[in-house]
Every structure is written in structure tokens, then in C-alpha cells.
Amino acid sequence: MLKSANTYFFGIFPRSEKLIDITRTKQNYHEDLLAESVKIVEYQKSKGLKIISDPQITWEDMFRPLALSADGISVNGLNRYFETNTFYKVPVIVSKPAVKEGSLKKYLTAGASLISFPDPFTFSCLSKDEFYIDKKAFIRGLGDLIASFAAEVSKAGYEYLVLKAPSYGNCEFKGYEESIKEALSSIKNAFKGKIIAHVYFYRNMESLNFLTSSPLDGLGVDMYSFQVDDLKKLENKGKDLALGLINGLNTKMETKERVIDVVKKINTDHELYITNNVDFEFLPQKFALKKVDLLSKIAGDVHEHF
Amino acid sequence: MSIFKTQEIGSLKKPSWLLEFLRSSASEEEKKAALDDASFVNLKMLEHIGLDFVYDGEARRVEMYELPAKFIHGFEFVGRVRSWDNKYYKKARVIDEVSFVKNYHLEEFIFVKEHASKTPKIPVTGAYTLMDWSYNEYYDSREELALDLAKNIINRILKELEGVGMQVVQIDEPAATTHPSEMNMFAEVFNEQVKGINAKINTHICYSGDEYASLMPVIPDLKAKHFALEFANRDLNNIGVDDVSRPGYRALKAFKEYASDREIGLGVLDVHSDFIEPPELIRDRILYAVKILGDPSKVYVNPDCGLRTRKREIAFAKLKNMIKGVKLAEAALR
């Protein structure tokens, strides 16, 4: 029996055309980025969304602020981000990472209650290790690092943490399960609110099965990679479920009816969320805002149907 | 007689005087004349440097995706999306069946051909890349959109260019290896767009995330004679012609296995760095390629990709050293 349904978006939100122009003409534009981030927070509130996502407009990619806010990490050349036409700068762990106290603060947006970080396994797959050498130690070390950041955002009032976990789809995690669980436990112990691991880009059932046994509160699933029947295997496994039904890779608008249709097929006695499948940063901002509007309308309709 | 042929890949940074003039209130006719001048200057500069195959630095083009998308019916620009950091590109959505509007390369090619003393090699953005870099709101599948672009747009453009004397075309497909599971689709689309074309078909594919591992097995199926690939951005700047010195060129071993009957356009200049590669480094990159591939006549020498992200003086300095490096390699082989 569905307990409740809510909506949110996660990940990096795209910048407006005006802001893009500013970043190409001004030398220092951090304040402009923050100002726009605050506007997107206000926009979500104006639409009645209950879970307010930090749009992370100050984030160049999902690693950069974390790399810049920690000792022991440098930033290297460009790598393609999975099968998209977007690139990220590879973090290189050169010594034991340690958080620079208070450094992350300038990347956070006041008024938000949800933020996204890379999951430690994904971090290990997409960065370069020049310190730990042993991958298990690397994953645990990254878990401790993310836990420190998680503690910081928890103290700042964030109630939801989405751990972006695409690498379970294309990076071998077998053999590292214990290290991953330890890393996730560190983060769980550090963050007071709910933690949801979100898998996307690939349909890997083993990753879903593994993450249901993790210490996290919920699982987010890219519903453009996975199918509804895949989720039936997750029902009543003691985890909240976040359905990534709003496509961050295409401007084409979803319909409320399609979303509700899928939701009706899911049985869970835990919390259900409707969210995006991947970050909205792959869309121009005006389309991402339309998708946020849709999320705000869906929340009410889902409640009506149940 | 030279052993190695040299070429550039495509873009050069536009001269600042051109950008200012295009933003001014000059008439359309005056702006066109300025573009002609920029095209001519780039062409002559590349010829002066000593390249065997040349073009005009894409002087008239805004960007490899934006230009075609502007002139194909069915495309509608929707805004800019991030490539990386604060680098963005204008992206379009496909909202209708694609159809031919005009040959957006014809005038440009005729001008270059008229003024070139060397062989023009025209870069043309391929159908698969146009599909992959667009939002699809109309077609039932990516394949349908890509094949439609190949058959009805790119193939027509190539045929018309051939009709006015095109001898060498470089199909730019940077998206080719983005989705390893789509390599068979890529091959089908590629071959469809060059069907019936008698000109020499080159292809340029860059920044493959898997060092071309997914591309190599389909090369035998592709109707391209020449593959211009990038290597320098992954390589070390050490001198040497062994595996340890040349890690960026590992993929050549697979190229030899799958594509020994094809030509390689060997990327020897990193286009994302202001480092001016010394001629000796370029020499060794070329000699390593010859060591692996065996046949120097199949090795062409070029930058990794277009040079538009570099200042013009840096781009030209790199290219000049490239020619010097080629001469050193030739001397070493004689």
C-alpha cells in the first residue's frame, strides 16, 4: 500500500542563456552563479514543491567543488561523461584526501533541502587514484571524504542526499561489495536525513539488487534505462523508491498520464518519489523549468489517484 | 619526393578583425566580402605553411553542428547546453521530418576551390553526429533520424559538391564512438551518406572514450579510405619511438589489425594545449606510427582535431613545427 508520493529533481540544473553569457564575458562570476541558484530555489517553492533541490548551478561537474574543497585532490584533463556529449575534468587523488573546513559552503544554495554528490563507487571509477593503489581502500577513502561533506551539508540543514551512482552500470563492482557498503555506511552515519542512491544510463539489475542490501534509505532508478517489471523485484525490500520518469536527456515533454500509469503499477509500503532520470543539465534551462513545472503538477495528481 | 602527406582537420580561430566586423553595422555585402577575405587568408596561410591538403579554416562557419542544423528543415534551436565548464553549444530539437533546404557548403567550397593551389579537403559534419547531438522529438528511433539525414541531406550535399569538383571530403563524425552498442548503426548510416560518391572519402573521429576500441572492428565495413584520428592529447611529450614513450598511440596496433588497407591521418598536435610540439617530438610520433603500421605511404600527418580553441599564432606555430617534424621523420627513413 503506497504510503505517500512526492516529487523532486536532483543533480546539476542548467544555466540560463543570460548567465551563460556572463560566464563568457566576466572574469569572476561566482556571485552571479549563486544568485541564479537562489532563483531556482525560489522557483521550486513558488511551484509548491515540498522537497527543494539545490540546483548546484555553481558546480561545473559533479566532482569539481568536492575536489576544490579537499586537500589531496587535483583536477586533470577532460573525459567524456558516459555516453553524453558533456565532459568532466578528472579528479586525481594524489594523497589522503581531507576536507578543507568550510570550503564547500560557497557552493551551497540557501533554502535548499536536497543535494547530490557522487556515490563513492562512482567516484572511484571516474577519478584517477595515485595514492591508495588498492581499489577497496580507495572506495573506503572516498566514502570517508564524502561522509565529511555529507556531515557538513547535514549541519547546514539539508534533509535529502542523492548519491549519483551511474558507474554501477558499466564499472565492475563485484569483488568490492564490502568496501562499498562500508563507504556507504560512513556516509549514512554522517548524514541525518534520507540518502537515496540513484542509478542511471544503464540497465543493470545486479546493481539494483546490490543497492537494496546497502544501508541507504532509498533507491532512485532511471526509468528510461530500466523497465517497470524490473522494479517489481524491488517491491517491499525496505527501501524508498524514486522513479526517474522525467527525461533529462530530451526536450520532449512527458505527460502526467504516462507518469501516473507507471506509478499505478508499483506496489510499495515505503515512500515513493517521482524525479528526473538524469541531471537536467543536458537540457536548456527553459526546458528544464518546464519539467520542474510538470513535477509540481504530478505530485498532487499522484496523491489523488491513491 | 615527400613520403608523408600533411593536412589540417578543420577549424581555425576567427581573426579578431573579422569578428568585430561581423558584429558591426556593415552591410551584408560588406560582411560577405570580409568572410571571403578571412577564408582566403586562412587558405593561403595553410598553403604557405606547406600543407598538402587544405581548406579555409572553416572561416564562414559558426560551429560544426550549428551550421547544418540551421539549414535543415525539421531542426529548431532550443538553447545552449554545456559541453564542459563554461563551454556551451547551441542544440536543436528535431520536430519534423528532415528535408533539404540548401547546400550550406556549396558557395564556400566553390570559393576555396577557385583560390586554392593545393587540393581542397572539405570537412562535412556527418549524419550520425547530427542525430546524436540533437533532441529527437519526431522520429520513432535514433536510427530512423540518422538514416533520413544520411540519405536525404548529407548524401545530396556530397553529390552536389562532387558536381563542382570536390575530390576529397572529410566526414566529421565525433559522435561515432559515443555509444559503443550502436557501432553497426553508425556503419550503416555512414555508408548511406557516402553512397554513390566517387571522391576520396576521409573520416575524422575524435575524443573516443575507449581509445577507438569500439571503432576498430567496424572499420572494415566502413566505406572510407582514410581515418583521421587523435592521439597526441593522450600522449607524453617525451622523445622516443617505443611503447613506453608513446602511450597515446596504443590504438595503432588495433588499427594495423583491422585497417591495414586504409590510410591513417595521424594526430600529432594536441589542440587543447598551447604547448608548441617540438619537431623532434612530432618526428618520433610519426616514426612510431611507421614502426607499428609498417607502410609509411598510408600515414598522413595532421593535428588531433580543429585548432579553433587555440590563438591563431599558436595554431600556426604548431602547424609549422608539424611540417618540420615531418621532414625530420622523412630524413630518418631515407
PDB file of C-alpha atoms in Angstrom, chain B residues 6 9 14 69 76-77 80 83 93 107 113 141 149 161 164 167 190 196 199 209 223 227-228 230 232 270 293 297 329:
ATOM      1  CA  THR B   6      50.135  16.640 -44.445  1.00  0.00           C
ATOM      2  CA  ILE B   9      41.492  18.869 -39.761  1.00  0.00           C
ATOM      3  CA  LYS B  14      38.484  33.510 -36.438  1.00  0.00           C
ATOM      4  CA  ALA B  69      21.193  22.435 -38.115  1.00  0.00           C
ATOM      5  CA  GLU B  76      14.710  24.011 -34.309  1.00  0.00           C
ATOM      6  CA  PHE B  77      17.301  25.527 -31.993  1.00  0.00           C
ATOM      7  CA  ARG B  80      22.679  26.230 -25.294  1.00  0.00           C
ATOM      8  CA  SER B  83      29.989  20.812 -23.299  1.00  0.00           C
ATOM      9  CA  ARG B  93      15.475  19.515 -31.480  1.00  0.00           C
ATOM     10  CA  GLU B 107      29.335  28.546 -52.057  1.00  0.00           C
ATOM     11  CA  LYS B 113      38.444  25.603 -54.983  1.00  0.00           C
ATOM     12  CA  SER B 141      14.082   5.904 -33.273  1.00  0.00           C
ATOM     13  CA  LEU B 149      19.755  12.661 -42.524  1.00  0.00           C
ATOM     14  CA  LEU B 161      29.882  19.168 -54.092  1.00  0.00           C
ATOM     15  CA  VAL B 164      31.505  21.168 -58.739  1.00  0.00           C
ATOM     16  CA  GLN B 167      37.961  15.428 -54.895  1.00  0.00           C
ATOM     17  CA  PHE B 190      27.962   6.317 -42.630  1.00  0.00           C
ATOM     18  CA  GLY B 196      27.470   6.869 -54.980  1.00  0.00           C
ATOM     19  CA  ALA B 199      35.565  11.386 -54.399  1.00  0.00           C
ATOM     20  CA  GLY B 209      36.426   7.492 -24.714  1.00  0.00           C
ATOM     21  CA  LYS B 223      33.278   2.958 -46.909  1.00  0.00           C
ATOM     22  CA  PHE B 227      40.735   7.751 -40.886  1.00  0.00           C
ATOM     23  CA  ALA B 228      41.958  10.960 -39.236  1.00  0.00           C
ATOM     24  CA  GLU B 230      43.538  11.847 -32.443  1.00  0.00           C
ATOM     25  CA  ALA B 232      48.533  13.471 -29.153  1.00  0.00           C
ATOM     26  CA  ASP B 270      47.332  18.368 -29.063  1.00  0.00           C
ATOM     27  CA  LEU B 293      51.899   0.144 -39.219  1.00  0.00           C
ATOM     28  CA  SER B 297      52.660   5.649 -47.579  1.00  0.00           C
ATOM     29  CA  ALA B 329      60.892  11.795 -39.995  1.00  0.00           C
TER      30      ALA B 329
END
